[in-house]
Short mmCIF file of C-alpha atoms in Angstrom, two decimals:
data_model
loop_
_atom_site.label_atom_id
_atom_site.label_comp_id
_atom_site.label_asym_id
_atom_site.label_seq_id
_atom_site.Cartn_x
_atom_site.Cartn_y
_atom_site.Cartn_z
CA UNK Y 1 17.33 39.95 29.89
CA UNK Y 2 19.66 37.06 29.57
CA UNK Y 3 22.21 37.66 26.23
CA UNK Y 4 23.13 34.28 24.90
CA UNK Y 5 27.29 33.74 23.79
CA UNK Y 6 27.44 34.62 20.24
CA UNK Y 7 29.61 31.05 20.27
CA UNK Y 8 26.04 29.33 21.12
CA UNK Y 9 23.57 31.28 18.40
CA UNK Y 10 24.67 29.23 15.05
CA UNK Y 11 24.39 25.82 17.38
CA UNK Y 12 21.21 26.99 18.75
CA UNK Y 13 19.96 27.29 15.12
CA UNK Y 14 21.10 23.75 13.86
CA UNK Y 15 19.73 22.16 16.47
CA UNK Y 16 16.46 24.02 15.73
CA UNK Y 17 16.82 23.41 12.21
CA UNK Y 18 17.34 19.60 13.25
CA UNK Y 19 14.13 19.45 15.25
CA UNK Y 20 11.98 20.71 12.64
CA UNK Y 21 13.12 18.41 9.98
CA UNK Y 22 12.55 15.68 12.19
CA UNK Y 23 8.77 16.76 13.22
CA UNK Y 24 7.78 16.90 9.60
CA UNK Y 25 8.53 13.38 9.15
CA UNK Y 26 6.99 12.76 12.60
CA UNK Y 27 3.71 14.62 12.17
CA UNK Y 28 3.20 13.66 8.94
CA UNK Y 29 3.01 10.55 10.37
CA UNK Y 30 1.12 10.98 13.68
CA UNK Y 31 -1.69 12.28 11.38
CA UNK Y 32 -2.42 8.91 10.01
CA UNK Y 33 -1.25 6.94 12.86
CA UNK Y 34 -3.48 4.21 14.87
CA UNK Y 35 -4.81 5.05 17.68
CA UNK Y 36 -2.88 8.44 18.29
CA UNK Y 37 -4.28 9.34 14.83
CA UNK Y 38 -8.05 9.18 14.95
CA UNK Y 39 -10.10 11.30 13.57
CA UNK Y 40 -12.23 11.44 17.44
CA UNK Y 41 -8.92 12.84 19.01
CA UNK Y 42 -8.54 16.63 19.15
CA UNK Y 43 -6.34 18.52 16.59
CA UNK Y 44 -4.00 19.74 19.84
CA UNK Y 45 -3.42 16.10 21.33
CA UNK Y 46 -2.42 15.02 18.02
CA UNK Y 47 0.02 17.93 17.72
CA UNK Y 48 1.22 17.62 21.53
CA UNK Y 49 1.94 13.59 20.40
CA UNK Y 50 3.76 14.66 17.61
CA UNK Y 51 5.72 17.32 19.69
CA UNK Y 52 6.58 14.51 21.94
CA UNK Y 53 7.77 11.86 19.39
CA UNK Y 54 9.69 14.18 18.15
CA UNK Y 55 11.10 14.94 21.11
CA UNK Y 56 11.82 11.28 21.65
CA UNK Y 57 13.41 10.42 18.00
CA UNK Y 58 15.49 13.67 17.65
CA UNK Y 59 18.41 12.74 19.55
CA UNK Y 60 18.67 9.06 17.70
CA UNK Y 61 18.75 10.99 14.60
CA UNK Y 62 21.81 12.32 12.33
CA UNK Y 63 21.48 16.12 12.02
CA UNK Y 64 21.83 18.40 8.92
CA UNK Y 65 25.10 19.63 8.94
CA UNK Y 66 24.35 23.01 6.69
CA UNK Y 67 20.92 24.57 6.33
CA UNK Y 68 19.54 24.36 2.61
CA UNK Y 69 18.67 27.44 0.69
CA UNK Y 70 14.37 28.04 -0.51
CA UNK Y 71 14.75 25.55 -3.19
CA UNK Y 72 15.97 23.10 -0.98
CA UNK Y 73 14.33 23.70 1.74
CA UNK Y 74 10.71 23.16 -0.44
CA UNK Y 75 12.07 19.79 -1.56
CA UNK Y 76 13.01 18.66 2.21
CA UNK Y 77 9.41 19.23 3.20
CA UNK Y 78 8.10 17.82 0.65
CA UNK Y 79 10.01 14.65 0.62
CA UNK Y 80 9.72 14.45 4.59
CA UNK Y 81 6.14 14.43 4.45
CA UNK Y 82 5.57 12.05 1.58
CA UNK Y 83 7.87 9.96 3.62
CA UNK Y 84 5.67 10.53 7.07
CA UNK Y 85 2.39 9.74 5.24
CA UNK Y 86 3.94 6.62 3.51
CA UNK Y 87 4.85 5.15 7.09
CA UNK Y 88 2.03 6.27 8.54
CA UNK Y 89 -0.34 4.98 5.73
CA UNK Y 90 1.02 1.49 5.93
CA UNK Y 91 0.25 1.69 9.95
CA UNK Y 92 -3.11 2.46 8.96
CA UNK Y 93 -3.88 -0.01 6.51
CA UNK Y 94 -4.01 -2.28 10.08
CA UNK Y 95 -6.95 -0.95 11.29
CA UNK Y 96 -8.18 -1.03 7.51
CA UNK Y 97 -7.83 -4.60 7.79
CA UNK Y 98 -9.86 -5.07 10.71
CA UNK Y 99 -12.89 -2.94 9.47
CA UNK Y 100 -12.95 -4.89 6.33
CA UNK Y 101 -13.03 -7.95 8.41
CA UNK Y 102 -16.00 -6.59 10.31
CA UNK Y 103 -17.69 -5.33 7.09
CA UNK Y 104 -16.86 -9.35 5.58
CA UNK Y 105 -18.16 -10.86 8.81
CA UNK Y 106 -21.16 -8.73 9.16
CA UNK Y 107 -22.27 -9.03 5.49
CA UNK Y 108 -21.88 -13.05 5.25
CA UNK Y 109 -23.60 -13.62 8.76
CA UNK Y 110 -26.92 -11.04 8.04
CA UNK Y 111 -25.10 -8.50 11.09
CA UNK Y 112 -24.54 -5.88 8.69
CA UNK Y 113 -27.21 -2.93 10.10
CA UNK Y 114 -27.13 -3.94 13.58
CA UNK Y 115 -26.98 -0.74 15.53
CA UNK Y 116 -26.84 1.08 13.18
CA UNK Y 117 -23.28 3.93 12.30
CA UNK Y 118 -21.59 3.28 15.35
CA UNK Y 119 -18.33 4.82 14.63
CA UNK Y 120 -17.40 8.15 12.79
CA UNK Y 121 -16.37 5.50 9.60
CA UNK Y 122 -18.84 4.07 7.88
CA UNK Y 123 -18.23 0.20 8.66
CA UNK Y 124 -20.44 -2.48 10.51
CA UNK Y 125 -20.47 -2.46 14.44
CA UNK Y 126 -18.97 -5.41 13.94
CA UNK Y 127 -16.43 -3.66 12.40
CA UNK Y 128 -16.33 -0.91 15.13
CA UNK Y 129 -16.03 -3.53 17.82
CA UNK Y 130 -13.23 -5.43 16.20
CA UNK Y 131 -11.32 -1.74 15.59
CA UNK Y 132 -11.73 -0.73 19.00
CA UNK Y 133 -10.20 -3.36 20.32
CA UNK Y 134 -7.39 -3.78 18.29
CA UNK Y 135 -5.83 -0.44 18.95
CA UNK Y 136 -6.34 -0.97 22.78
CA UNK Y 137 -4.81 -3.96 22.29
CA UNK Y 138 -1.67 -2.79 20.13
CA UNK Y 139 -1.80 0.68 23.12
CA UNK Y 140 -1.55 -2.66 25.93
CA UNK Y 141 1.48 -3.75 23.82
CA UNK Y 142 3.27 -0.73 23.87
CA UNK Y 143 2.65 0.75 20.62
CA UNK Y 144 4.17 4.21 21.55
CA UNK Y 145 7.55 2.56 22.20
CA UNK Y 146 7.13 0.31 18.72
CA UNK Y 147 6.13 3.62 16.90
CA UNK Y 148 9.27 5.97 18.01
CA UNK Y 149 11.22 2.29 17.30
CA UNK Y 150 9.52 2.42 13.55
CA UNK Y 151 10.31 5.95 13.35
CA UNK Y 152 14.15 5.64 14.55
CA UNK Y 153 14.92 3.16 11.95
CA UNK Y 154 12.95 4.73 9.49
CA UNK Y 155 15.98 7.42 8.92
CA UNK Y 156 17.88 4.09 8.00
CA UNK Y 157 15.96 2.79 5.29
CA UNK Y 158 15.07 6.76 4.46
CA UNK Y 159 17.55 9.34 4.99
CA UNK Y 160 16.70 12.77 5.44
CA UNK Y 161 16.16 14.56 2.27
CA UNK Y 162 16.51 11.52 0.30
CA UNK Y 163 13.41 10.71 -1.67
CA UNK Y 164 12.48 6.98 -2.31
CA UNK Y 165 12.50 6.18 -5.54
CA UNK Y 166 8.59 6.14 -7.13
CA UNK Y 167 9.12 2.77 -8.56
CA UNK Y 168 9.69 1.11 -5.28
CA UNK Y 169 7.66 3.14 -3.11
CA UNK Y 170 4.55 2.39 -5.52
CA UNK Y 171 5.49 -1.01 -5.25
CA UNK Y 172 5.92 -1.42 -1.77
CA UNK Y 173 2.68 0.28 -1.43
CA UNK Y 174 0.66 -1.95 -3.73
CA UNK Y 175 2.78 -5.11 -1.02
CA UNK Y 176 1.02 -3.31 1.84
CA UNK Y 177 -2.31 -3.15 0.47
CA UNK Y 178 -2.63 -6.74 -0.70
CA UNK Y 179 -1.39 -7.71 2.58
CA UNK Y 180 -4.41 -5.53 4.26
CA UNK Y 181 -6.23 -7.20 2.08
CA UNK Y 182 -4.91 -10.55 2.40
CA UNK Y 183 -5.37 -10.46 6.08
CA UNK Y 184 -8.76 -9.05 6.38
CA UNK Y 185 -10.20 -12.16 4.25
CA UNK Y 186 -8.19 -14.48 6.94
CA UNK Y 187 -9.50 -12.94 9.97
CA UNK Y 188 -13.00 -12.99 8.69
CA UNK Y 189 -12.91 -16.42 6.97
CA UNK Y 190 -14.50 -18.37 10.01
CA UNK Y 191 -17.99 -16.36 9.41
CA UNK Y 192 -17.42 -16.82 5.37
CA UNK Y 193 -17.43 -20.36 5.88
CA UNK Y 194 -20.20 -20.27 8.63
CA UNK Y 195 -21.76 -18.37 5.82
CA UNK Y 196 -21.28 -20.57 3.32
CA UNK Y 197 -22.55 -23.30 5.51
CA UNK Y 198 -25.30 -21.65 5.97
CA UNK Y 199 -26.78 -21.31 2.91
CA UNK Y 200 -25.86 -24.81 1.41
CA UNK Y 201 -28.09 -26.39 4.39
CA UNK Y 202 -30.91 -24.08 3.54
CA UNK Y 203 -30.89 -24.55 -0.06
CA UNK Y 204 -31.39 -28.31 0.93
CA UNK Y 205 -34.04 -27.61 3.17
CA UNK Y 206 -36.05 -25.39 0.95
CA UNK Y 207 -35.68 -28.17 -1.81
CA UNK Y 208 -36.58 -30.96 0.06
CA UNK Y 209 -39.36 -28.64 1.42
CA UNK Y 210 -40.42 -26.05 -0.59
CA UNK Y 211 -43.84 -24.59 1.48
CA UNK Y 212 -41.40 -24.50 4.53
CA UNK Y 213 -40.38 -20.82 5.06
CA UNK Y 214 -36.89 -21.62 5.67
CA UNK Y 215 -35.60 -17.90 5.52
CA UNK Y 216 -37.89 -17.21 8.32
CA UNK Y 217 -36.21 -20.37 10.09
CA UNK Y 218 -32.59 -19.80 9.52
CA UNK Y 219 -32.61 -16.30 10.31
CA UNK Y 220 -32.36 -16.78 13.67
CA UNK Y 221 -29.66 -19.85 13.60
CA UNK Y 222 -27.18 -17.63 11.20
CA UNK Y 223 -27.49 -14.86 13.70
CA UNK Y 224 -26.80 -16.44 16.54
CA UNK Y 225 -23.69 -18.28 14.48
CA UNK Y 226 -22.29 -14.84 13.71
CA UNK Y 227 -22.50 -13.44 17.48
CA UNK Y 228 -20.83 -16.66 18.42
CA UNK Y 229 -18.14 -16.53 16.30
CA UNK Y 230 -17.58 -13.25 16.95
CA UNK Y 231 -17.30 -13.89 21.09
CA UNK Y 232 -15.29 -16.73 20.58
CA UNK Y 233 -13.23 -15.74 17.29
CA UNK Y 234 -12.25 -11.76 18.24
CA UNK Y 235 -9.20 -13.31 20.82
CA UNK Y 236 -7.45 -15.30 18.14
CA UNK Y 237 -8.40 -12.50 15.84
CA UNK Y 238 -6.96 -9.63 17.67
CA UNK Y 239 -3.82 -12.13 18.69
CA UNK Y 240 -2.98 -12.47 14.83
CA UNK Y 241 -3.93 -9.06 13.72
CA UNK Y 242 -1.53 -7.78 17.12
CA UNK Y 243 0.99 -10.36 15.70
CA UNK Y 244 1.02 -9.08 12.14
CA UNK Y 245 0.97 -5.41 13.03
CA UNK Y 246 4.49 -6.11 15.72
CA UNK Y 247 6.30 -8.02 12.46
CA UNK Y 248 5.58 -5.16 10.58
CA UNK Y 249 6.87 -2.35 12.69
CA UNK Y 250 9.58 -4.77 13.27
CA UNK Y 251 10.94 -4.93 9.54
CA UNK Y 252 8.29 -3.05 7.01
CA UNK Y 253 10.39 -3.90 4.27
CA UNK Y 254 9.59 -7.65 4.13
CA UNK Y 255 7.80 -9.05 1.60
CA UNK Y 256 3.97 -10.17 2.76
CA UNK Y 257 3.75 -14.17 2.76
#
C-alpha cells in the first residue's frame, strides 16, 4: 500500500472539494442540455458527459480557497444547481423553439397527425424532423467545445457560491422565453403565410362557387405546399436557428432584438 505525504492530504482534499463544486454546476446543466441532454440517452452517458465537462472546465476555474461548514455547504449546492439548470434551461429553450415551429407549421399547413407520435415529446413530425436536425447540426458545429466555452465564462458572469439576484434572473428568464418564442413564429412564418394564402383563395372559390367541394380540392394543394416548404425552407431554417443558438452561447446576457 502506497502512504501518501501528509504535505499532499489537505491539497488532495481542495482539489476534490474544487471538482465537486464545479460538477454540480456542470451536471445540473448537462441534464437539460441539447443533444447531450435527451431524455432517449441513458442516465450513465449523461453522467459520463458530465464527468467529462467537468473534467474539461475545472482547471479554467478559480478554486475555493477554504471548505464551508453544513450551512454553507447546503447553500453552495443549492445555488450551483439553480445556476446549472438556469444555463441549461436557456440552451433548451432552442430546441423548444424548433418544436413549436414544427407544431406552427404542421397546424397551419393540415400536417399536424402525419405519422403519428414520432418522438418521445408530444410535437408534430414535423416538429421531430426539424429537432433532429438541429441538434446534429449544432453537434456538426462543435457544440461540445461552445458548451465547455458557455460553461467557462459562466463562472464570470456567476461566481461560485454567489447567487443571482431573483429580480434579474426572473427577468432574464422571461428575455429567453420571448426570444424562443419570438423565433419559433419566424422560422415557421413561411407556412403561416402559405397558410394564410391558402385559405383566402378558397374562401373565393367557394363563394364564387358554392356546390364546388373546394375542401376536397385544396386539400391536396395545401399539402403538397407544406411538404414543399418544408424541403426547401428546413436549410435556411436550421442556418438561422444554428445562427441564433452560436450568438447566444457567445454572450447570453444580450438583450433579444
Amino acid at each position: 500500500m502506497i502512504a501518501l505525504p501528509p504535505e499532499l492530504l489537505p491539497q488532495l482534499g481542495e482539489g476534490l472539494w474544487h471538482l465537486f463544486t464545479v460538477f454540480l454546476r456542470v451536471s445540473a446543466m448537462v441534464s437539460l442540455l441539447p443533444a447531450f441532454g435527451e431524455r432517449s440517452i441513458p442516465t450513465r452517458v449523461r453522467f459520463g458527459i458530465a464527468v467529462a465537462f467537468t473534467m474539461i472546465v475545472t482547471p479554467a476555474v478559480p478554486a475555493l480557497f477554504a471548505q464551508p461548514n453544513l450551512l454553507a455547504m447546503v447553500r453552495l449546492v443549492l445555488t450551483e444547481v439553480l445556476i446549472g439548470m438556469a444555463l441549461g434551461l436557456s440552451l433548451r429553450l432552442f430546441v423548444l423553439a424548433l418544436q413549436t415551429t414544427g407544431s406552427i407549421a404542421a397546424q397551419a399547413t393540415s400536417l399536424s397527425q402525419i405519422l403519428g407520435p414520432a418522438a418521445a415529446d408530444p410535437v408534430p413530425a414535423m416538429g421531430h424532423l426539424l429537432t433532429l436536425a438541429g441538434l446534429t447540426v449544432a453537434v456538426l458545429l462543435g457544440l461540445h467545445v461552445r458548451v465547455a466555452q458557455f460553461l467557462i465564462h459562466s463562472y464570470t458572469f456567476f461566481p461560485i457560491g454567489t447567487a443571482p439576484l431573483a429580480q434579474g434572473l426572473s427577468q432574464w428568464g422571461v428575455q429567453q422565453i420571448a426570444r424562443s418564442f419570438g423565433l419559433a413564429f419566424a422560422l415557421a412564418m413561411p407556412f403561416v403565410i402559405a397558410s394564410l394564402i391558402y385559405n383566402l383563395a378558397l374562401g373565393v372559390i367557394n363563394r364564387a362557387m358554392p356546390q364546388l367541394m373546394v375542401a376536397f380540392v385544396g386539400a391536396p394543394a395545401i399539402t403538397f405546399a407544406g411538404l414543399f416548404l418544408l424541403f426547401a425552407g428546413a436549410p435556411l431554417i436550421l442556418s438561422v436557428w444554428s445562427d441564433a443558438l452560436i450568438t447566444f452561447i457567445l454572450n447570453p446576457l444580450e438583450p433579444p432584438r
